[in-house]
Coordinates of C-alpha atoms in Angstrom, one line a residue:
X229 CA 74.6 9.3 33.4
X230 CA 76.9 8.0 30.5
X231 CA 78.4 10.4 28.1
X232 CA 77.2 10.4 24.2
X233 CA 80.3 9.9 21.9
X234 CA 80.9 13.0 20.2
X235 CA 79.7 12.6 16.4
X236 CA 83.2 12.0 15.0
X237 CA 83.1 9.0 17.2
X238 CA 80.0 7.6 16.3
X239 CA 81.2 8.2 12.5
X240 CA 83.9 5.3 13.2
X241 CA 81.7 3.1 14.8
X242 CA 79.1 3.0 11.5
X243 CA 81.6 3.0 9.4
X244 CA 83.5 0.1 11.0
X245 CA 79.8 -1.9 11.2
X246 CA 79.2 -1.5 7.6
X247 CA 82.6 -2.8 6.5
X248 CA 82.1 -5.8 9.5
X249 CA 78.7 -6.3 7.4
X250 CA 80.4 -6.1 4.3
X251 CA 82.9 -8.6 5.3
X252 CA 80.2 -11.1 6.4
X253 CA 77.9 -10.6 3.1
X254 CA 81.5 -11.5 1.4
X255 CA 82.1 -14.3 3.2
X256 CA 78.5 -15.8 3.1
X257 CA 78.4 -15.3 -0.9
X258 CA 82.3 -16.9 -1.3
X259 CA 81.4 -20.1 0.8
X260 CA 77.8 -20.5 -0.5
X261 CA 79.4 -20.3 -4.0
X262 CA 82.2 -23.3 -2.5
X263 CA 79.5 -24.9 -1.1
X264 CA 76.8 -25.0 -4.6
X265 CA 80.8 -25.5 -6.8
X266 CA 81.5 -28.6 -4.5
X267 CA 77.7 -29.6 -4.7
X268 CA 77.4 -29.5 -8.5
X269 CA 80.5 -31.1 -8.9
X270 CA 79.5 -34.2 -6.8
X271 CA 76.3 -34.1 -8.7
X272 CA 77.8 -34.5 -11.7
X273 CA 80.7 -37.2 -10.6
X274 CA 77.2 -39.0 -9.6
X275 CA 76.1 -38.7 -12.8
X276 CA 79.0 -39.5 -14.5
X277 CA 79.6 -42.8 -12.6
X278 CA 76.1 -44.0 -13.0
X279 CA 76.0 -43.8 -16.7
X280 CA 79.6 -45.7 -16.4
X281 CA 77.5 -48.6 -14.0
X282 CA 75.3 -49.2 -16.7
X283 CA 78.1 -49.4 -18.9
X284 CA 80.4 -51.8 -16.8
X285 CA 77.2 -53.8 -16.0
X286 CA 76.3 -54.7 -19.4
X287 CA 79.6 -55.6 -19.9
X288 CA 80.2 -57.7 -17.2
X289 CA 77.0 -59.5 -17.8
X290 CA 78.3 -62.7 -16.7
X291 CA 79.3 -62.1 -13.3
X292 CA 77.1 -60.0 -12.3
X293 CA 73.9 -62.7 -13.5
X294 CA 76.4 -65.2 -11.4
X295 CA 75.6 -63.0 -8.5
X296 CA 72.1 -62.7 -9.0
X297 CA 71.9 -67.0 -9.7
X298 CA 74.0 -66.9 -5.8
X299 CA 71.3 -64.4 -4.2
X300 CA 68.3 -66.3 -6.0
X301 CA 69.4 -70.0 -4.3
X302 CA 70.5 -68.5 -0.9
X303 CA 67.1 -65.9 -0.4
X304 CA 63.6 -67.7 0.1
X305 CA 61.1 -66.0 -2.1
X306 CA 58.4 -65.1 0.5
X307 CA 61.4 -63.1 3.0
X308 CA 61.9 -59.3 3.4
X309 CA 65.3 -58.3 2.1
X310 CA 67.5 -54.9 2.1
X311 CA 70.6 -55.0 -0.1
X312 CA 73.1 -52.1 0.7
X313 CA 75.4 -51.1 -2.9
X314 CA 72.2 -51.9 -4.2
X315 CA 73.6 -50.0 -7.2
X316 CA 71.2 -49.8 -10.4
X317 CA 69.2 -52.2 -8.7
X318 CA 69.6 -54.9 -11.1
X319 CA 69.8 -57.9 -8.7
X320 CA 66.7 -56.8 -6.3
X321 CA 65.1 -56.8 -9.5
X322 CA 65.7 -60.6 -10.7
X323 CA 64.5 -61.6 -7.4
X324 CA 60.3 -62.1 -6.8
X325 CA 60.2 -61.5 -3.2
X326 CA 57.8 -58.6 -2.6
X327 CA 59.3 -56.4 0.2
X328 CA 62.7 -55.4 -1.1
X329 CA 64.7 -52.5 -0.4
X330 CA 67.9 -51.0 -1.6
X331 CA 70.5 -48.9 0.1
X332 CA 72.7 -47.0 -2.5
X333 CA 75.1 -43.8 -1.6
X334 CA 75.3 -42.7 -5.6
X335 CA 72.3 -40.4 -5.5
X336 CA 72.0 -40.6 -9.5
X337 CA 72.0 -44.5 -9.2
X338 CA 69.2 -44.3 -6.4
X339 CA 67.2 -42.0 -9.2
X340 CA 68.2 -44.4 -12.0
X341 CA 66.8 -47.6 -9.5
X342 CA 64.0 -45.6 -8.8
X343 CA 63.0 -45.5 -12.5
X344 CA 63.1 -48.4 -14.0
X345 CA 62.0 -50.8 -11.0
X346 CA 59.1 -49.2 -9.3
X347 CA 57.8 -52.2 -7.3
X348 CA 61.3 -52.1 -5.1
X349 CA 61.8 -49.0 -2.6
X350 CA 65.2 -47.8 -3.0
X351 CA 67.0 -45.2 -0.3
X352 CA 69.7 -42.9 0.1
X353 CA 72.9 -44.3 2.3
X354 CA 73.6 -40.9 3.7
X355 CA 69.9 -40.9 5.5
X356 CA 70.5 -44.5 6.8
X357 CA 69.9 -46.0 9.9
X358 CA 66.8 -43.2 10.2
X359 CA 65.5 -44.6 6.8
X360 CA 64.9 -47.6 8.3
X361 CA 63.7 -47.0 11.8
X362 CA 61.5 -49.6 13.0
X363 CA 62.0 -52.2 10.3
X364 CA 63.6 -55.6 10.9
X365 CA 64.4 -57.7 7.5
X366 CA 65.3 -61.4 6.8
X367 CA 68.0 -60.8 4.6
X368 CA 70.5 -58.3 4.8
X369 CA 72.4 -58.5 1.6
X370 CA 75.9 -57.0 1.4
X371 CA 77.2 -57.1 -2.2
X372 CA 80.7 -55.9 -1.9
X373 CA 80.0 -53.3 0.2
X374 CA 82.4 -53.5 3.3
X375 CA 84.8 -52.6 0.1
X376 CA 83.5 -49.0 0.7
X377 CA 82.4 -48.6 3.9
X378 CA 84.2 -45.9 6.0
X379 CA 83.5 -47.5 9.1
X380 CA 83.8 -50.7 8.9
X381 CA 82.8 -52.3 12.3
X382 CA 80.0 -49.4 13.1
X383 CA 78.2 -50.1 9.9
X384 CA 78.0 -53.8 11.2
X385 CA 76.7 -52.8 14.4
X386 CA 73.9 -50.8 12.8
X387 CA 72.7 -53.9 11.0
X388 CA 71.5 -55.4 14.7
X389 CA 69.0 -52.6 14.3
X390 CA 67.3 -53.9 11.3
X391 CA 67.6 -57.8 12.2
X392 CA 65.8 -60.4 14.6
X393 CA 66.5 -63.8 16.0
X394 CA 66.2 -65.3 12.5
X395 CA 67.5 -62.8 9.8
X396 CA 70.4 -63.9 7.8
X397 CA 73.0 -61.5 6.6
X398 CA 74.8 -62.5 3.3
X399 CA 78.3 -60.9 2.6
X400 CA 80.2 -61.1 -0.5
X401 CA 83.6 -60.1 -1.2
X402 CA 87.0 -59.8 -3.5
X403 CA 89.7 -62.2 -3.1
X404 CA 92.5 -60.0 -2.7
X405 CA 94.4 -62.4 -4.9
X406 CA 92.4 -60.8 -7.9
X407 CA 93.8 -57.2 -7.2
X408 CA 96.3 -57.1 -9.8
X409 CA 93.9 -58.9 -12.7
X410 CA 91.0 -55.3 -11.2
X411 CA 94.0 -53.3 -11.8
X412 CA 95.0 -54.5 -14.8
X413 CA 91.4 -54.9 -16.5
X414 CA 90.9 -51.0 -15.3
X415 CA 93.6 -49.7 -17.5
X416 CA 92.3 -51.7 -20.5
X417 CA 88.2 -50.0 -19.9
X418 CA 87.1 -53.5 -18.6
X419 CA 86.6 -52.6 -15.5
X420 CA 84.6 -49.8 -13.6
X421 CA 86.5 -47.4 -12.3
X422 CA 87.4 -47.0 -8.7
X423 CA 86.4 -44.1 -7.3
X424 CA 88.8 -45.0 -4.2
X425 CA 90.8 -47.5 -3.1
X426 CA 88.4 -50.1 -1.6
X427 CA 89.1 -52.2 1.7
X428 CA 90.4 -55.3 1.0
X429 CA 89.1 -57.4 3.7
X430 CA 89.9 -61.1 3.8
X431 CA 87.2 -63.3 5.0
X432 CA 89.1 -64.2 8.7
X433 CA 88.6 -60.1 9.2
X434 CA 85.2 -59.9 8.0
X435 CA 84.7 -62.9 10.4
X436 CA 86.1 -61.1 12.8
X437 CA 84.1 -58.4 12.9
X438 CA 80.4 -59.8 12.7
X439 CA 81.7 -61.8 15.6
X440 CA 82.5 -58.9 17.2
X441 CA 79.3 -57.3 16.8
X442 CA 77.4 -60.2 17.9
X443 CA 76.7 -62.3 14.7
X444 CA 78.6 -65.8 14.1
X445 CA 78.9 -67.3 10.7
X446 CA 77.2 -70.0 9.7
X447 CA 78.2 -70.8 6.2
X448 CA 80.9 -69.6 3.9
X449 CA 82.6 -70.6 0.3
X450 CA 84.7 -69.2 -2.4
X451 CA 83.2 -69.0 -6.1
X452 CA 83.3 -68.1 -9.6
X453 CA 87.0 -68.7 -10.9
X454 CA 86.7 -68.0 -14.5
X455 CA 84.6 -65.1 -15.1
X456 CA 83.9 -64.6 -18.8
X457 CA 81.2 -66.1 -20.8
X458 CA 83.3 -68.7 -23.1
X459 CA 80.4 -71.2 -24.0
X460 CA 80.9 -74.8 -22.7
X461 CA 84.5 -73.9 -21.2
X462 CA 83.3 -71.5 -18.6
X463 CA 80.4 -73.7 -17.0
X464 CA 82.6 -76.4 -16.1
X465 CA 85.5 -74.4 -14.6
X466 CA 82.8 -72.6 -12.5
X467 CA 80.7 -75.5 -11.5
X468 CA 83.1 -78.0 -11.2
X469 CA 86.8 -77.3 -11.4
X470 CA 86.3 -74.0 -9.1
X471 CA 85.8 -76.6 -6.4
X472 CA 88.8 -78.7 -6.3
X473 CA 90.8 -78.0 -3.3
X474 CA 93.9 -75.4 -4.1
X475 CA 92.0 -74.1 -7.2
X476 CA 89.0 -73.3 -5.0
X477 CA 91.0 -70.9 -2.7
X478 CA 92.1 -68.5 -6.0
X479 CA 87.8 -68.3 -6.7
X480 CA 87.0 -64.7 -7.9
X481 CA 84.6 -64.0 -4.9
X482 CA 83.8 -65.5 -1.4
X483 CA 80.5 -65.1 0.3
X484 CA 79.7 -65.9 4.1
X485 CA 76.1 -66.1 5.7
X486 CA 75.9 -64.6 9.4
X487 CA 72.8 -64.7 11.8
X488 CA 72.4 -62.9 14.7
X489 CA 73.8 -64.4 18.1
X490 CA 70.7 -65.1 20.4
X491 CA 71.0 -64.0 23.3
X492 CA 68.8 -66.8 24.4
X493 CA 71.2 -69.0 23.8

């Protein structure tokens, strides 16, 4: 038969649980407080960066409708497409296909898509692959967004889950060459800020990768060397002097097609 602590005992022992409970109520109220600081401040970095998209976008007009002309050529209208950095989604929207989704990790930019272009079905990044599960597309469009990506090669190997024998994944990209001209146009408000420093991946380790991952390329070329609207001036370095050997390597971006490596063949 076990003996009862004498009440001087059992004193301690409440005492001691009411300041163990205090602690934990302490502890829960100081990290839920962390947790809702850390969670408003991302919400409002969100905010702050979309408004500076639409900013940046306007006033890179030029490039950023040279995109859309590259994405327009390249994508048949009838296809299924999902662009990841989809952004405001501004290019989705120049583009008649029907099924389109965008992938965008800015949650305020994902609201701001979801606004203004109803008839495209935009996502959150941070719920991808499970967004997507069971869907295969034709196009896979990556505009710049190996730049961010943690994970360089897992992301890749994700995309086999949304492609079959025929899809076509279209990657476009910096030439590192440009760096200093991004750094330089920053400082003088040209340019949207970085919110980190991006992966500059050439082309060879972008390559590299898919190839790794089971896709091959099948096409690839470098494009857009002046990018500024100067009437007259800026249509023939683009269209024709941008191709010239030499000249054609120091083009702004490079884009690369990969399909899916059969395993038929």
């Amino acid at each position: 038969m076990s003996a009862t602590p004498p009440p001087g005992r059992l004193l301690e022992i409440g005492c001691a649980c009411c300041v163990f409970l205090d602690l934990a109520r302490l502890l829960i109220f100081t990290f839920g407080n962390i947790i809702s600081l850390n969670l408003s401040e991302q919400n409002h970095m969100n905010e702050k960066f979309a408004t500076l998209w639409k900013k940046f976008y306007r006033l890179n007009y030029y490039y950023h409708h040279d995109l859309e002309k590259l994405a327009s050529r390249l994508i048949s209208s009838d296809s299924s497409i999902v662009e990841f950095s989809s952004k405001g989604g501004e290019l989705l929207s120049k583009l008649p296909n029907i099924n389109k989704v965008g992938i965008e990790e800015n949650e305020a930019l994902v609201s701001l898509a979801k606004k203004r272009f109803k008839k495209t079905k935009f996502l959150d990044f941070k719920d991808y692959p499970q967004n997507l599960t069971g869907l295969k597309f034709d196009y896979i469009l990556l505009s710049h967004t190996l730049s961010t990506i943690e994970d360089v090669q897992l992301f890749v190997r994700s995309l086999k889950r949304i492609s079959h024998d025929d899809t076509r994944v279209i990657v476009t990209c910096f030439n590192f060459l440009w760096k200093p001209f991004f750094d330089f146009g920053e400082k003088l408000g040209q340019i949207l800020p970085k919110t980190k420093e991006p992966n500059w991946l050439t082309t060879k380790d972008i390559e590299n990768i898919f190839y790794l991952e089971g896709f091959e390329k099948i096409k690839s070329e470098n494009r857009f060397l002046l990018p500024f609207d100067i009437p007259y001036l800026s249509d023939l370095v683009n269209r024709i002097i941008s191709k010239f050997p030499v000249i054609n390597s120091a083009c702004l971006i490079n884009y690369s097609i990969f399909r899916p490596i059969s395993l038929k063949e």
